[in-house]
């Protein structure tokens, strides 16, 4: 995945706050990357409502 790419939230690995759960199925834009624990990288995604948070790559799928 690349910065600027549109992605859809397809699942969540862990328990999440309601504000993140509400983003399931929604499309956002990758804004950047986040190093999580030295071997995993998260994707920072921003949505139309300007809400942004990070997701594991396997929680996302590309959107057209």
PDB file of N, CA, C and O in Angstrom:
ATOM      1  N   UNK A   1       0.839  -1.176   0.000  1.00  0.00           N
ATOM      2  CA  UNK A   1       0.000   0.000   0.000  1.00  0.00           C
ATOM      3  C   UNK A   1       0.882   1.237   0.000  1.00  0.00           C
ATOM      4  O   UNK A   1       1.982   1.230   0.539  1.00  0.00           O
ATOM      5  N   UNK A   2       0.369   2.295  -0.597  1.00  0.00           N
ATOM      6  CA  UNK A   2       1.140   3.517  -0.750  1.00  0.00           C
ATOM      7  C   UNK A   2       0.390   4.710  -0.171  1.00  0.00           C
ATOM      8  O   UNK A   2      -0.841   4.697  -0.084  1.00  0.00           O
ATOM      9  N   UNK A   3       1.127   5.740   0.182  1.00  0.00           N
ATOM     10  CA  UNK A   3       0.512   6.975   0.649  1.00  0.00           C
ATOM     11  C   UNK A   3      -0.353   7.537  -0.473  1.00  0.00           C
ATOM     12  O   UNK A   3       0.051   7.556  -1.628  1.00  0.00           O
ATOM     13  N   UNK A   4      -1.557   7.957  -0.117  1.00  0.00           N
ATOM     14  CA  UNK A   4      -2.498   8.496  -1.093  1.00  0.00           C
ATOM     15  C   UNK A   4      -3.456   7.470  -1.653  1.00  0.00           C
ATOM     16  O   UNK A   4      -4.421   7.825  -2.329  1.00  0.00           O
ATOM     17  N   UNK A   5      -3.217   6.208  -1.370  1.00  0.00           N
ATOM     18  CA  UNK A   5      -4.061   5.135  -1.893  1.00  0.00           C
ATOM     19  C   UNK A   5      -5.351   5.028  -1.087  1.00  0.00           C
ATOM     20  O   UNK A   5      -5.350   5.173   0.141  1.00  0.00           O
ATOM     21  N   UNK A   6      -6.464   4.763  -1.771  1.00  0.00           N
ATOM     22  CA  UNK A   6      -7.745   4.558  -1.094  1.00  0.00           C
ATOM     23  C   UNK A   6      -7.829   3.119  -0.610  1.00  0.00           C
ATOM     24  O   UNK A   6      -7.517   2.182  -1.357  1.00  0.00           O
ATOM     25  N   UNK A   7      -8.249   2.965   0.641  1.00  0.00           N
ATOM     26  CA  UNK A   7      -8.382   1.642   1.243  1.00  0.00           C
ATOM     27  C   UNK A   7      -9.708   1.529   1.980  1.00  0.00           C
ATOM     28  O   UNK A   7     -10.290   2.532   2.398  1.00  0.00           O
ATOM     29  N   UNK A   8     -10.193   0.297   2.133  1.00  0.00           N
ATOM     30  CA  UNK A   8     -11.418   0.011   2.878  1.00  0.00           C
ATOM     31  C   UNK A   8     -11.047  -0.824   4.098  1.00  0.00           C
ATOM     32  O   UNK A   8     -10.238  -1.746   4.005  1.00  0.00           O
ATOM     33  N   UNK A   9     -11.646  -0.500   5.229  1.00  0.00           N
ATOM     34  CA  UNK A   9     -11.428  -1.273   6.457  1.00  0.00           C
ATOM     35  C   UNK A   9     -12.273  -2.536   6.351  1.00  0.00           C
ATOM     36  O   UNK A   9     -13.496  -2.464   6.253  1.00  0.00           O
ATOM     37  N   UNK A  10     -11.608  -3.701   6.331  1.00  0.00           N
ATOM     38  CA  UNK A  10     -12.358  -4.948   6.152  1.00  0.00           C
ATOM     39  C   UNK A  10     -12.526  -5.748   7.425  1.00  0.00           C
ATOM     40  O   UNK A  10     -13.416  -6.585   7.523  1.00  0.00           O
ATOM     41  N   UNK A  11     -11.663  -5.528   8.425  1.00  0.00           N
ATOM     42  CA  UNK A  11     -11.794  -6.238   9.698  1.00  0.00           C
ATOM     43  C   UNK A  11     -10.933  -5.538  10.739  1.00  0.00           C
ATOM     44  O   UNK A  11     -10.115  -4.697  10.411  1.00  0.00           O
ATOM     45  N   UNK A  12     -11.130  -5.911  11.988  1.00  0.00           N
ATOM     46  CA  UNK A  12     -10.309  -5.407  13.079  1.00  0.00           C
ATOM     47  C   UNK A  12      -9.749  -6.597  13.841  1.00  0.00           C
ATOM     48  O   UNK A  12     -10.485  -7.530  14.149  1.00  0.00           O
ATOM     49  N   UNK A  13      -8.463  -6.575  14.146  1.00  0.00           N
ATOM     50  CA  UNK A  13      -7.804  -7.664  14.871  1.00  0.00           C
ATOM     51  C   UNK A  13      -8.155  -7.667  16.354  1.00  0.00           C
ATOM     52  O   UNK A  13      -8.327  -8.707  16.956  1.00  0.00           O
ATOM     53  N   UNK A  14      -8.176  -6.497  16.932  1.00  0.00           N
ATOM     54  CA  UNK A  14      -8.293  -6.371  18.385  1.00  0.00           C
ATOM     55  C   UNK A  14      -9.529  -5.569  18.770  1.00  0.00           C
ATOM     56  O   UNK A  14     -10.171  -4.957  17.931  1.00  0.00           O
ATOM     57  N   UNK A  15      -9.803  -5.575  20.067  1.00  0.00           N
ATOM     58  CA  UNK A  15     -10.864  -4.714  20.569  1.00  0.00           C
ATOM     59  C   UNK A  15     -10.504  -3.279  20.245  1.00  0.00           C
ATOM     60  O   UNK A  15      -9.356  -2.875  20.341  1.00  0.00           O
ATOM     61  N   UNK A  16     -11.523  -2.529  19.893  1.00  0.00           N
ATOM     62  CA  UNK A  16     -11.298  -1.146  19.479  1.00  0.00           C
ATOM     63  C   UNK A  16     -12.401  -0.266  20.029  1.00  0.00           C
ATOM     64  O   UNK A  16     -13.508  -0.745  20.295  1.00  0.00           O
ATOM     65  N   UNK A  17     -12.127   1.031  20.155  1.00  0.00           N
ATOM     66  CA  UNK A  17     -13.191   1.938  20.579  1.00  0.00           C
ATOM     67  C   UNK A  17     -14.269   2.039  19.498  1.00  0.00           C
ATOM     68  O   UNK A  17     -14.028   1.744  18.322  1.00  0.00           O
ATOM     69  N   UNK A  18     -15.450   2.469  19.899  1.00  0.00           N
ATOM     70  CA  UNK A  18     -16.579   2.559  18.972  1.00  0.00           C
ATOM     71  C   UNK A  18     -16.259   3.444  17.769  1.00  0.00           C
ATOM     72  O   UNK A  18     -16.697   3.164  16.654  1.00  0.00           O
ATOM     73  N   UNK A  19     -15.462   4.483  17.975  1.00  0.00           N
ATOM     74  CA  UNK A  19     -15.128   5.384  16.868  1.00  0.00           C
ATOM     75  C   UNK A  19     -14.373   4.654  15.753  1.00  0.00           C
ATOM     76  O   UNK A  19     -14.498   4.997  14.581  1.00  0.00           O
ATOM     77  N   UNK A  20     -13.601   3.623  16.108  1.00  0.00           N
ATOM     78  CA  UNK A  20     -12.874   2.823  15.113  1.00  0.00           C
ATOM     79  C   UNK A  20     -13.788   1.743  14.542  1.00  0.00           C
ATOM     80  O   UNK A  20     -13.799   1.499  13.335  1.00  0.00           O
ATOM     81  N   UNK A  21     -14.589   1.106  15.378  1.00  0.00           N
ATOM     82  CA  UNK A  21     -15.531   0.079  14.909  1.00  0.00           C
ATOM     83  C   UNK A  21     -16.465   0.665  13.857  1.00  0.00           C
ATOM     84  O   UNK A  21     -16.798   0.001  12.873  1.00  0.00           O
ATOM     85  N   UNK A  22     -16.858   1.907  14.041  1.00  0.00           N
ATOM     86  CA  UNK A  22     -17.760   2.569  13.081  1.00  0.00           C
ATOM     87  C   UNK A  22     -17.142   2.708  11.697  1.00  0.00           C
ATOM     88  O   UNK A  22     -17.854   2.959  10.727  1.00  0.00           O
ATOM     89  N   UNK A  23     -15.832   2.569  11.571  1.00  0.00           N
ATOM     90  CA  UNK A  23     -15.151   2.718  10.284  1.00  0.00           C
ATOM     91  C   UNK A  23     -15.118   1.426   9.475  1.00  0.00           C
ATOM     92  O   UNK A  23     -14.683   1.433   8.319  1.00  0.00           O
ATOM     93  N   UNK A  24     -15.578   0.305  10.044  1.00  0.00           N
ATOM     94  CA  UNK A  24     -15.627  -0.954   9.293  1.00  0.00           C
ATOM     95  C   UNK A  24     -16.425  -0.761   8.010  1.00  0.00           C
ATOM     96  O   UNK A  24     -17.533  -0.227   8.028  1.00  0.00           O
ATOM     97  N   UNK A  25     -15.846  -1.152   6.885  1.00  0.00           N
ATOM     98  CA  UNK A  25     -16.498  -1.024   5.592  1.00  0.00           C
ATOM     99  C   UNK A  25     -16.334   0.332   4.934  1.00  0.00           C
ATOM    100  O   UNK A  25     -16.687   0.493   3.774  1.00  0.00           O
ATOM    101  N   UNK A  26     -15.809   1.303   5.654  1.00  0.00           N
ATOM    102  CA  UNK A  26     -15.644   2.638   5.086  1.00  0.00           C
ATOM    103  C   UNK A  26     -14.316   2.768   4.340  1.00  0.00           C
ATOM    104  O   UNK A  26     -13.375   2.028   4.597  1.00  0.00           O
ATOM    105  N   UNK A  27     -14.287   3.730   3.440  1.00  0.00           N
ATOM    106  CA  UNK A  27     -13.097   3.981   2.634  1.00  0.00           C
ATOM    107  C   UNK A  27     -12.388   5.227   3.165  1.00  0.00           C
ATOM    108  O   UNK A  27     -13.027   6.231   3.484  1.00  0.00           O
ATOM    109  N   UNK A  28     -11.070   5.123   3.271  1.00  0.00           N
ATOM    110  CA  UNK A  28     -10.234   6.246   3.670  1.00  0.00           C
ATOM    111  C   UNK A  28      -8.987   6.287   2.800  1.00  0.00           C
ATOM    112  O   UNK A  28      -8.819   5.466   1.898  1.00  0.00           O
ATOM    113  N   UNK A  29      -8.100   7.219   3.095  1.00  0.00           N
ATOM    114  CA  UNK A  29      -6.876   7.402   2.321  1.00  0.00           C
ATOM    115  C   UNK A  29      -5.673   7.199   3.231  1.00  0.00           C
ATOM    116  O   UNK A  29      -5.623   7.737   4.338  1.00  0.00           O
ATOM    117  N   UNK A  30      -4.703   6.404   2.758  1.00  0.00           N
ATOM    118  CA  UNK A  30      -3.478   6.178   3.522  1.00  0.00           C
ATOM    119  C   UNK A  30      -2.701   7.487   3.584  1.00  0.00           C
ATOM    120  O   UNK A  30      -2.373   8.079   2.558  1.00  0.00           O
ATOM    121  N   UNK A  31      -2.415   7.943   4.817  1.00  0.00           N
ATOM    122  CA  UNK A  31      -1.705   9.196   5.024  1.00  0.00           C
ATOM    123  C   UNK A  31      -0.241   8.987   5.404  1.00  0.00           C
ATOM    124  O   UNK A  31       0.566   9.901   5.292  1.00  0.00           O
ATOM    125  N   UNK A  32       0.074   7.791   5.878  1.00  0.00           N
ATOM    126  CA  UNK A  32       1.442   7.528   6.310  1.00  0.00           C
ATOM    127  C   UNK A  32       1.565   6.149   6.919  1.00  0.00           C
ATOM    128  O   UNK A  32       0.633   5.344   6.862  1.00  0.00           O
ATOM    129  N   UNK A  33       2.725   5.896   7.507  1.00  0.00           N
ATOM    130  CA  UNK A  33       3.030   4.600   8.095  1.00  0.00           C
ATOM    131  C   UNK A  33       3.428   4.774   9.548  1.00  0.00           C
ATOM    132  O   UNK A  33       3.888   5.838   9.948  1.00  0.00           O
ATOM    133  N   UNK A  34       3.261   3.716  10.327  1.00  0.00           N
ATOM    134  CA  UNK A  34       3.623   3.749  11.744  1.00  0.00           C
ATOM    135  C   UNK A  34       4.362   2.459  12.069  1.00  0.00           C
ATOM    136  O   UNK A  34       3.835   1.366  11.843  1.00  0.00           O
ATOM    137  N   UNK A  35       5.589   2.561  12.590  1.00  0.00           N
ATOM    138  CA  UNK A  35       6.336   1.386  13.025  1.00  0.00           C
ATOM    139  C   UNK A  35       5.762   0.966  14.363  1.00  0.00           C
ATOM    140  O   UNK A  35       5.691   1.761  15.304  1.00  0.00           O
ATOM    141  N   UNK A  36       5.341  -0.295  14.456  1.00  0.00           N
ATOM    142  CA  UNK A  36       4.631  -0.740  15.642  1.00  0.00           C
ATOM    143  C   UNK A  36       5.532  -1.417  16.670  1.00  0.00           C
ATOM    144  O   UNK A  36       5.561  -1.024  17.815  1.00  0.00           O
ATOM    145  N   UNK A  37       6.250  -2.440  16.272  1.00  0.00           N
ATOM    146  CA  UNK A  37       7.065  -3.164  17.252  1.00  0.00           C
ATOM    147  C   UNK A  37       8.392  -3.622  16.661  1.00  0.00           C
ATOM    148  O   UNK A  37       8.983  -4.572  17.115  1.00  0.00           O
ATOM    149  N   UNK A  38       8.852  -2.960  15.652  1.00  0.00           N
ATOM    150  CA  UNK A  38      10.115  -3.312  15.033  1.00  0.00           C
ATOM    151  C   UNK A  38       9.982  -4.219  13.839  1.00  0.00           C
ATOM    152  O   UNK A  38      10.855  -4.263  12.989  1.00  0.00           O
ATOM    153  N   UNK A  39       8.885  -4.977  13.743  1.00  0.00           N
ATOM    154  CA  UNK A  39       8.717  -5.841  12.581  1.00  0.00           C
ATOM    155  C   UNK A  39       7.377  -5.643  11.875  1.00  0.00           C
ATOM    156  O   UNK A  39       7.215  -6.057  10.747  1.00  0.00           O
ATOM    157  N   UNK A  40       6.424  -5.007  12.534  1.00  0.00           N
ATOM    158  CA  UNK A  40       5.130  -4.724  11.912  1.00  0.00           C
ATOM    159  C   UNK A  40       5.023  -3.240  11.600  1.00  0.00           C
ATOM    160  O   UNK A  40       5.542  -2.402  12.323  1.00  0.00           O
ATOM    161  N   UNK A  41       4.310  -2.947  10.525  1.00  0.00           N
ATOM    162  CA  UNK A  41       4.084  -1.568  10.131  1.00  0.00           C
ATOM    163  C   UNK A  41       2.579  -1.353  10.021  1.00  0.00           C
ATOM    164  O   UNK A  41       1.873  -2.163   9.420  1.00  0.00           O
ATOM    165  N   UNK A  42       2.100  -0.275  10.599  1.00  0.00           N
ATOM    166  CA  UNK A  42       0.702   0.090  10.506  1.00  0.00           C
ATOM    167  C   UNK A  42       0.508   1.162   9.457  1.00  0.00           C
ATOM    168  O   UNK A  42       1.441   1.876   9.092  1.00  0.00           O
ATOM    169  N   UNK A  43      -0.713   1.260   8.979  1.00  0.00           N
ATOM    170  CA  UNK A  43      -1.073   2.278   7.993  1.00  0.00           C
ATOM    171  C   UNK A  43      -1.952   3.317   8.665  1.00  0.00           C
ATOM    172  O   UNK A  43      -2.966   2.961   9.273  1.00  0.00           O
ATOM    173  N   UNK A  44      -1.567   4.573   8.573  1.00  0.00           N
ATOM    174  CA  UNK A  44      -2.394   5.654   9.111  1.00  0.00           C
ATOM    175  C   UNK A  44      -3.393   6.034   8.028  1.00  0.00           C
ATOM    176  O   UNK A  44      -3.003   6.387   6.916  1.00  0.00           O
ATOM    177  N   UNK A  45      -4.678   5.913   8.362  1.00  0.00           N
ATOM    178  CA  UNK A  45      -5.750   6.152   7.387  1.00  0.00           C
ATOM    179  C   UNK A  45      -6.613   7.311   7.866  1.00  0.00           C
ATOM    180  O   UNK A  45      -7.005   7.365   9.030  1.00  0.00           O
ATOM    181  N   UNK A  46      -6.907   8.231   6.944  1.00  0.00           N
ATOM    182  CA  UNK A  46      -7.790   9.350   7.251  1.00  0.00           C
ATOM    183  C   UNK A  46      -9.069   9.194   6.447  1.00  0.00           C
ATOM    184  O   UNK A  46      -9.034   8.856   5.257  1.00  0.00           O
ATOM    185  N   UNK A  47     -10.194   9.462   7.101  1.00  0.00           N
ATOM    186  CA  UNK A  47     -11.507   9.319   6.480  1.00  0.00           C
ATOM    187  C   UNK A  47     -12.078  10.685   6.128  1.00  0.00           C
ATOM    188  O   UNK A  47     -11.529  11.716   6.509  1.00  0.00           O
ATOM    189  N   UNK A  48     -13.193  10.704   5.398  1.00  0.00           N
ATOM    190  CA  UNK A  48     -13.806  11.959   4.941  1.00  0.00           C
ATOM    191  C   UNK A  48     -14.114  12.913   6.086  1.00  0.00           C
ATOM    192  O   UNK A  48     -14.050  14.120   5.918  1.00  0.00           O
ATOM    193  N   UNK A  49     -14.465  12.363   7.257  1.00  0.00           N
ATOM    194  CA  UNK A  49     -14.813  13.217   8.397  1.00  0.00           C
ATOM    195  C   UNK A  49     -13.577  13.731   9.144  1.00  0.00           C
ATOM    196  O   UNK A  49     -13.675  14.264  10.238  1.00  0.00           O
ATOM    197  N   UNK A  50     -12.397  13.543   8.534  1.00  0.00           N
ATOM    198  CA  UNK A  50     -11.094  13.981   9.073  1.00  0.00           C
ATOM    199  C   UNK A  50     -10.611  13.136  10.246  1.00  0.00           C
ATOM    200  O   UNK A  50      -9.564  13.409  10.811  1.00  0.00           O
ATOM    201  N   UNK A  51     -11.352  12.086  10.625  1.00  0.00           N
ATOM    202  CA  UNK A  51     -10.903  11.155  11.656  1.00  0.00           C
ATOM    203  C   UNK A  51      -9.766  10.322  11.072  1.00  0.00           C
ATOM    204  O   UNK A  51      -9.852   9.847   9.938  1.00  0.00           O
ATOM    205  N   UNK A  52      -8.688  10.162  11.826  1.00  0.00           N
ATOM    206  CA  UNK A  52      -7.543   9.369  11.363  1.00  0.00           C
ATOM    207  C   UNK A  52      -7.097   8.439  12.481  1.00  0.00           C
ATOM    208  O   UNK A  52      -7.103   8.811  13.660  1.00  0.00           O
ATOM    209  N   UNK A  53      -6.712   7.241  12.114  1.00  0.00           N
ATOM    210  CA  UNK A  53      -6.164   6.266  13.046  1.00  0.00           C
ATOM    211  C   UNK A  53      -5.343   5.271  12.247  1.00  0.00           C
ATOM    212  O   UNK A  53      -5.325   5.313  11.018  1.00  0.00           O
ATOM    213  N   UNK A  54      -4.641   4.368  12.944  1.00  0.00           N
ATOM    214  CA  UNK A  54      -3.816   3.399  12.229  1.00  0.00           C
ATOM    215  C   UNK A  54      -4.464   2.027  12.267  1.00  0.00           C
ATOM    216  O   UNK A  54      -5.239   1.710  13.161  1.00  0.00           O
ATOM    217  N   UNK A  55      -4.130   1.219  11.240  1.00  0.00           N
ATOM    218  CA  UNK A  55      -4.612  -0.147  11.111  1.00  0.00           C
ATOM    219  C   UNK A  55      -3.443  -1.034  10.695  1.00  0.00           C
ATOM    220  O   UNK A  55      -2.515  -0.571  10.032  1.00  0.00           O
ATOM    221  N   UNK A  56      -3.517  -2.319  11.057  1.00  0.00           N
ATOM    222  CA  UNK A  56      -2.581  -3.294  10.507  1.00  0.00           C
ATOM    223  C   UNK A  56      -2.896  -3.443   9.025  1.00  0.00           C
ATOM    224  O   UNK A  56      -4.057  -3.301   8.609  1.00  0.00           O
ATOM    225  N   UNK A  57      -1.894  -3.766   8.227  1.00  0.00           N
ATOM    226  CA  UNK A  57      -2.092  -3.877   6.780  1.00  0.00           C
ATOM    227  C   UNK A  57      -3.144  -4.933   6.431  1.00  0.00           C
ATOM    228  O   UNK A  57      -3.927  -4.749   5.505  1.00  0.00           O
ATOM    229  N   UNK A  58      -3.190  -6.043   7.189  1.00  0.00           N
ATOM    230  CA  UNK A  58      -4.157  -7.101   6.870  1.00  0.00           C
ATOM    231  C   UNK A  58      -5.583  -6.754   7.284  1.00  0.00           C
ATOM    232  O   UNK A  58      -6.510  -7.516   7.005  1.00  0.00           O
ATOM    233  N   UNK A  59      -5.788  -5.602   7.903  1.00  0.00           N
ATOM    234  CA  UNK A  59      -7.138  -5.155   8.239  1.00  0.00           C
ATOM    235  C   UNK A  59      -7.732  -4.317   7.101  1.00  0.00           C
ATOM    236  O   UNK A  59      -8.908  -3.982   7.138  1.00  0.00           O
ATOM    237  N   UNK A  60      -6.918  -3.997   6.115  1.00  0.00           N
ATOM    238  CA  UNK A  60      -7.314  -3.122   5.025  1.00  0.00           C
ATOM    239  C   UNK A  60      -7.313  -3.853   3.687  1.00  0.00           C
ATOM    240  O   UNK A  60      -6.588  -4.840   3.519  1.00  0.00           O
ATOM    241  N   UNK A  61      -8.088  -3.335   2.750  1.00  0.00           N
ATOM    242  CA  UNK A  61      -8.028  -3.805   1.367  1.00  0.00           C
ATOM    243  C   UNK A  61      -8.092  -2.584   0.467  1.00  0.00           C
ATOM    244  O   UNK A  61      -8.637  -1.552   0.851  1.00  0.00           O
ATOM    245  N   UNK A  62      -7.510  -2.694  -0.706  1.00  0.00           N
ATOM    246  CA  UNK A  62      -7.534  -1.558  -1.618  1.00  0.00           C
ATOM    247  C   UNK A  62      -8.955  -1.305  -2.092  1.00  0.00           C
ATOM    248  O   UNK A  62      -9.760  -2.224  -2.231  1.00  0.00           O
ATOM    249  N   UNK A  63      -9.262  -0.046  -2.294  1.00  0.00           N
ATOM    250  CA  UNK A  63     -10.591   0.355  -2.760  1.00  0.00           C
ATOM    251  C   UNK A  63     -10.421   1.106  -4.084  1.00  0.00           C
ATOM    252  O   UNK A  63      -9.408   1.768  -4.295  1.00  0.00           O
ATOM    253  N   UNK A  64     -11.406   1.000  -4.934  1.00  0.00           N
ATOM    254  CA  UNK A  64     -11.314   1.688  -6.232  1.00  0.00           C
ATOM    255  C   UNK A  64     -12.011   3.010  -6.212  1.00  0.00           C
ATOM    256  O   UNK A  64     -12.666   3.391  -5.319  1.00  0.00           O
TER     257      UNK A  64
END
